[in-house]
Amino acid sequence: MFRKLTWLRRFGRPGPESILNPPPHVPLLNVAARTSFLVLAEEPDREIVLGTLVAAPPGWRPSGKPTPDGFKAFFVTTNHPGFAPAAMNFRIEDAGPAACTLTTETRVYATDASTRRRFALYWRVIYPGSALIRRMWLRAIARRAKSL
């Protein structure tokens, strides 16, 4: 089901390895961290925060290889029109003896009204599938944790 949904989200286009086109049997966090996401923060065994750029002005390219610190600064300080950096986390919280709660949240900051409108339209279209994919990720993480 995951592969079908991500194929639809890519509009059926083949593409390079990414979180929407991961190779089989490779943890998604590994794929994210070596493709378009940077690990912005990590508290081992508790939380990981990843960042990416979901929108940029046409023709814009980063100068040099992005770094987590550079992306964090960009995320906090950019105000140029056309950008939409995003951060996503996975957080584990204690839920009693031998239990925990795993949550995930994504935050997107669009730097101007036009980018916000474009992203909002995109999000309305992909949200149902994206929400289902997110729940699939959480179930897969739970299965893997139980097998350890």
PDB file of C-alpha atoms in Angstrom:
ATOM      1  CA  MET A   1       0.000   0.000   0.000  1.00  0.00           C
ATOM      2  CA  PHE A   2       2.850   2.410   0.893  1.00  0.00           C
ATOM      3  CA  ARG A   3       4.453   1.996  -2.553  1.00  0.00           C
ATOM      4  CA  LYS A   4       1.110   2.582  -4.309  1.00  0.00           C
ATOM      5  CA  LEU A   5       0.419   5.758  -2.334  1.00  0.00           C
ATOM      6  CA  THR A   6       3.904   7.165  -2.860  1.00  0.00           C
ATOM      7  CA  TRP A   7       3.668   6.309  -6.580  1.00  0.00           C
ATOM      8  CA  LEU A   8       0.450   8.352  -6.721  1.00  0.00           C
ATOM      9  CA  ARG A   9       2.039  11.188  -4.758  1.00  0.00           C
ATOM     10  CA  ARG A  10       4.903  11.259  -7.301  1.00  0.00           C
ATOM     11  CA  PHE A  11       2.161  11.406  -9.974  1.00  0.00           C
ATOM     12  CA  GLY A  12       3.458   8.082 -11.323  1.00  0.00           C
ATOM     13  CA  ARG A  13       6.806   9.569 -12.276  1.00  0.00           C
ATOM     14  CA  PRO A  14       9.913   7.527 -11.649  1.00  0.00           C
ATOM     15  CA  GLY A  15      12.442   9.353  -9.610  1.00  0.00           C
ATOM     16  CA  PRO A  16      15.619   9.129  -7.631  1.00  0.00           C
ATOM     17  CA  GLU A  17      15.745   7.517  -4.229  1.00  0.00           C
ATOM     18  CA  SER A  18      13.759   9.616  -1.747  1.00  0.00           C
ATOM     19  CA  ILE A  19      11.190   9.198   1.006  1.00  0.00           C
ATOM     20  CA  LEU A  20       8.617   8.924  -1.793  1.00  0.00           C
ATOM     21  CA  ASN A  21      10.711   6.340  -3.629  1.00  0.00           C
ATOM     22  CA  PRO A  22      12.686   4.398  -1.030  1.00  0.00           C
ATOM     23  CA  PRO A  23      14.525   1.200  -1.879  1.00  0.00           C
ATOM     24  CA  PRO A  24      12.990  -1.918  -0.336  1.00  0.00           C
ATOM     25  CA  HIS A  25      14.073  -2.896   3.184  1.00  0.00           C
ATOM     26  CA  VAL A  26      15.940   0.343   3.949  1.00  0.00           C
ATOM     27  CA  PRO A  27      14.749   2.306   6.998  1.00  0.00           C
ATOM     28  CA  LEU A  28      12.974   5.467   5.883  1.00  0.00           C
ATOM     29  CA  LEU A  29      14.993   7.677   8.242  1.00  0.00           C
ATOM     30  CA  ASN A  30      18.178   6.454   6.562  1.00  0.00           C
ATOM     31  CA  VAL A  31      16.738   7.295   3.139  1.00  0.00           C
ATOM     32  CA  ALA A  32      15.564  10.724   4.350  1.00  0.00           C
ATOM     33  CA  ALA A  33      18.922  11.619   5.931  1.00  0.00           C
ATOM     34  CA  ARG A  34      20.935  10.681   2.843  1.00  0.00           C
ATOM     35  CA  THR A  35      18.631  12.321   0.292  1.00  0.00           C
ATOM     36  CA  SER A  36      16.716  15.582   0.729  1.00  0.00           C
ATOM     37  CA  PHE A  37      16.501  15.840   4.529  1.00  0.00           C
ATOM     38  CA  LEU A  38      19.021  16.992   7.112  1.00  0.00           C
ATOM     39  CA  VAL A  39      19.017  15.800  10.715  1.00  0.00           C
ATOM     40  CA  LEU A  40      18.484  19.074  12.571  1.00  0.00           C
ATOM     41  CA  ALA A  41      18.376  17.753  16.115  1.00  0.00           C
ATOM     42  CA  GLU A  42      18.454  14.436  17.861  1.00  0.00           C
ATOM     43  CA  GLU A  43      17.962  13.345  21.425  1.00  0.00           C
ATOM     44  CA  PRO A  44      18.825   9.630  21.280  1.00  0.00           C
ATOM     45  CA  ASP A  45      15.995   7.286  22.235  1.00  0.00           C
ATOM     46  CA  ARG A  46      13.601  10.265  22.500  1.00  0.00           C
ATOM     47  CA  GLU A  47      13.321  12.498  19.425  1.00  0.00           C
ATOM     48  CA  ILE A  48      14.730  13.204  15.989  1.00  0.00           C
ATOM     49  CA  VAL A  49      14.006  16.333  13.937  1.00  0.00           C
ATOM     50  CA  LEU A  50      14.563  16.418  10.169  1.00  0.00           C
ATOM     51  CA  GLY A  51      14.424  19.418   7.868  1.00  0.00           C
ATOM     52  CA  THR A  52      13.999  19.972   4.147  1.00  0.00           C
ATOM     53  CA  LEU A  53      13.041  22.701   1.730  1.00  0.00           C
ATOM     54  CA  VAL A  54       9.609  22.023   0.196  1.00  0.00           C
ATOM     55  CA  ALA A  55       9.489  25.151  -1.973  1.00  0.00           C
ATOM     56  CA  ALA A  56      12.027  27.553  -3.420  1.00  0.00           C
ATOM     57  CA  PRO A  57      11.844  30.235  -6.095  1.00  0.00           C
ATOM     58  CA  PRO A  58      12.303  28.916  -9.664  1.00  0.00           C
ATOM     59  CA  GLY A  59      15.972  28.548 -10.529  1.00  0.00           C
ATOM     60  CA  TRP A  60      17.194  28.932  -6.926  1.00  0.00           C
ATOM     61  CA  ARG A  61      19.977  26.550  -5.914  1.00  0.00           C
ATOM     62  CA  PRO A  62      21.794  26.358  -2.577  1.00  0.00           C
ATOM     63  CA  SER A  63      25.414  27.420  -2.610  1.00  0.00           C
ATOM     64  CA  GLY A  64      27.509  24.506  -1.397  1.00  0.00           C
ATOM     65  CA  LYS A  65      26.315  21.454   0.480  1.00  0.00           C
ATOM     66  CA  PRO A  66      23.638  22.299   3.064  1.00  0.00           C
ATOM     67  CA  THR A  67      24.479  21.616   6.701  1.00  0.00           C
ATOM     68  CA  PRO A  68      22.111  21.125   9.626  1.00  0.00           C
ATOM     69  CA  ASP A  69      23.290  24.344  11.311  1.00  0.00           C
ATOM     70  CA  GLY A  70      23.006  26.295   8.051  1.00  0.00           C
ATOM     71  CA  PHE A  71      19.511  24.939   7.436  1.00  0.00           C
ATOM     72  CA  LYS A  72      18.418  25.756  10.999  1.00  0.00           C
ATOM     73  CA  ALA A  73      19.639  29.329  10.548  1.00  0.00           C
ATOM     74  CA  PHE A  74      17.928  29.529   7.154  1.00  0.00           C
ATOM     75  CA  PHE A  75      14.700  28.115   8.621  1.00  0.00           C
ATOM     76  CA  VAL A  76      14.664  30.713  11.403  1.00  0.00           C
ATOM     77  CA  THR A  77      15.855  33.785   9.489  1.00  0.00           C
ATOM     78  CA  THR A  78      14.715  33.513   5.864  1.00  0.00           C
ATOM     79  CA  ASN A  79      12.093  35.989   4.803  1.00  0.00           C
ATOM     80  CA  HIS A  80      12.705  36.072   1.053  1.00  0.00           C
ATOM     81  CA  PRO A  81       9.556  35.315  -0.978  1.00  0.00           C
ATOM     82  CA  GLY A  82       9.087  31.886  -2.497  1.00  0.00           C
ATOM     83  CA  PHE A  83      10.596  29.673   0.204  1.00  0.00           C
ATOM     84  CA  ALA A  84       8.956  27.029   2.363  1.00  0.00           C
ATOM     85  CA  PRO A  85      11.324  25.167   4.691  1.00  0.00           C
ATOM     86  CA  ALA A  86       9.817  22.260   6.621  1.00  0.00           C
ATOM     87  CA  ALA A  87      10.718  20.390   9.785  1.00  0.00           C
ATOM     88  CA  MET A  88       9.395  16.959  10.764  1.00  0.00           C
ATOM     89  CA  ASN A  89       9.922  15.073  13.987  1.00  0.00           C
ATOM     90  CA  PHE A  90       9.414  11.667  15.512  1.00  0.00           C
ATOM     91  CA  ARG A  91       9.119  11.762  19.293  1.00  0.00           C
ATOM     92  CA  ILE A  92       8.861   8.951  21.824  1.00  0.00           C
ATOM     93  CA  GLU A  93       7.240   9.595  25.193  1.00  0.00           C
ATOM     94  CA  ASP A  94       6.989   7.262  28.165  1.00  0.00           C
ATOM     95  CA  ALA A  95       3.471   5.846  28.556  1.00  0.00           C
ATOM     96  CA  GLY A  96       3.965   3.638  31.593  1.00  0.00           C
ATOM     97  CA  PRO A  97       5.643   0.303  32.216  1.00  0.00           C
ATOM     98  CA  ALA A  98       6.804  -1.293  28.957  1.00  0.00           C
ATOM     99  CA  ALA A  99       4.834   1.223  26.858  1.00  0.00           C
ATOM    100  CA  CYS A 100       5.495   4.401  24.941  1.00  0.00           C
ATOM    101  CA  THR A 101       3.735   6.829  22.624  1.00  0.00           C
ATOM    102  CA  LEU A 102       5.295   7.728  19.289  1.00  0.00           C
ATOM    103  CA  THR A 103       4.189  10.957  17.640  1.00  0.00           C
ATOM    104  CA  THR A 104       5.178  12.803  14.505  1.00  0.00           C
ATOM    105  CA  GLU A 105       4.543  16.366  13.449  1.00  0.00           C
ATOM    106  CA  THR A 106       5.471  18.416  10.399  1.00  0.00           C
ATOM    107  CA  ARG A 107       5.761  22.194  10.385  1.00  0.00           C
ATOM    108  CA  VAL A 108       6.101  24.259   7.231  1.00  0.00           C
ATOM    109  CA  TYR A 109       6.933  27.957   7.132  1.00  0.00           C
ATOM    110  CA  ALA A 110       5.978  29.668   3.874  1.00  0.00           C
ATOM    111  CA  THR A 111       7.707  33.037   3.600  1.00  0.00           C
ATOM    112  CA  ASP A 112       4.988  34.876   1.685  1.00  0.00           C
ATOM    113  CA  ALA A 113       1.270  34.722   0.896  1.00  0.00           C
ATOM    114  CA  SER A 114       1.738  33.337  -2.622  1.00  0.00           C
ATOM    115  CA  THR A 115       3.905  30.457  -1.391  1.00  0.00           C
ATOM    116  CA  ARG A 116       1.415  29.797   1.441  1.00  0.00           C
ATOM    117  CA  ARG A 117      -1.447  29.579  -1.064  1.00  0.00           C
ATOM    118  CA  ARG A 118       0.501  27.242  -3.378  1.00  0.00           C
ATOM    119  CA  PHE A 119       1.546  25.027  -0.485  1.00  0.00           C
ATOM    120  CA  ALA A 120      -1.994  25.012   0.968  1.00  0.00           C
ATOM    121  CA  LEU A 121      -3.385  23.863  -2.391  1.00  0.00           C
ATOM    122  CA  TYR A 122      -0.721  21.160  -2.677  1.00  0.00           C
ATOM    123  CA  TRP A 123      -1.389  20.060   0.911  1.00  0.00           C
ATOM    124  CA  ARG A 124      -5.166  19.827   0.354  1.00  0.00           C
ATOM    125  CA  VAL A 125      -4.533  17.499  -2.575  1.00  0.00           C
ATOM    126  CA  ILE A 126      -1.946  15.231  -0.951  1.00  0.00           C
ATOM    127  CA  TYR A 127      -3.133  15.356   2.683  1.00  0.00           C
ATOM    128  CA  PRO A 128      -5.337  12.230   2.700  1.00  0.00           C
ATOM    129  CA  GLY A 129      -2.576  10.060   1.240  1.00  0.00           C
ATOM    130  CA  SER A 130       0.099  11.779   3.307  1.00  0.00           C
ATOM    131  CA  ALA A 131      -1.841  11.181   6.528  1.00  0.00           C
ATOM    132  CA  LEU A 132      -2.256   7.514   5.612  1.00  0.00           C
ATOM    133  CA  ILE A 133       1.460   7.207   4.792  1.00  0.00           C
ATOM    134  CA  ARG A 134       2.316   8.820   8.139  1.00  0.00           C
ATOM    135  CA  ARG A 135       0.141   6.291   9.987  1.00  0.00           C
ATOM    136  CA  MET A 136       1.847   3.493   8.006  1.00  0.00           C
ATOM    137  CA  TRP A 137       5.250   4.850   9.097  1.00  0.00           C
ATOM    138  CA  LEU A 138       4.145   4.849  12.731  1.00  0.00           C
ATOM    139  CA  ARG A 139       2.834   1.271  12.494  1.00  0.00           C
ATOM    140  CA  ALA A 140       6.071   0.127  10.815  1.00  0.00           C
ATOM    141  CA  ILE A 141       8.120   1.799  13.559  1.00  0.00           C
ATOM    142  CA  ALA A 142       5.962   0.100  16.213  1.00  0.00           C
ATOM    143  CA  ARG A 143       6.426  -3.306  14.531  1.00  0.00           C
ATOM    144  CA  ARG A 144      10.172  -2.814  14.362  1.00  0.00           C
ATOM    145  CA  ALA A 145      10.360  -1.693  18.008  1.00  0.00           C
ATOM    146  CA  LYS A 146       8.403  -4.764  19.142  1.00  0.00           C
ATOM    147  CA  SER A 147      10.772  -7.042  17.240  1.00  0.00           C
ATOM    148  CA  LEU A 148      13.869  -5.699  19.068  1.00  0.00           C
TER     149      LEU A 148
END
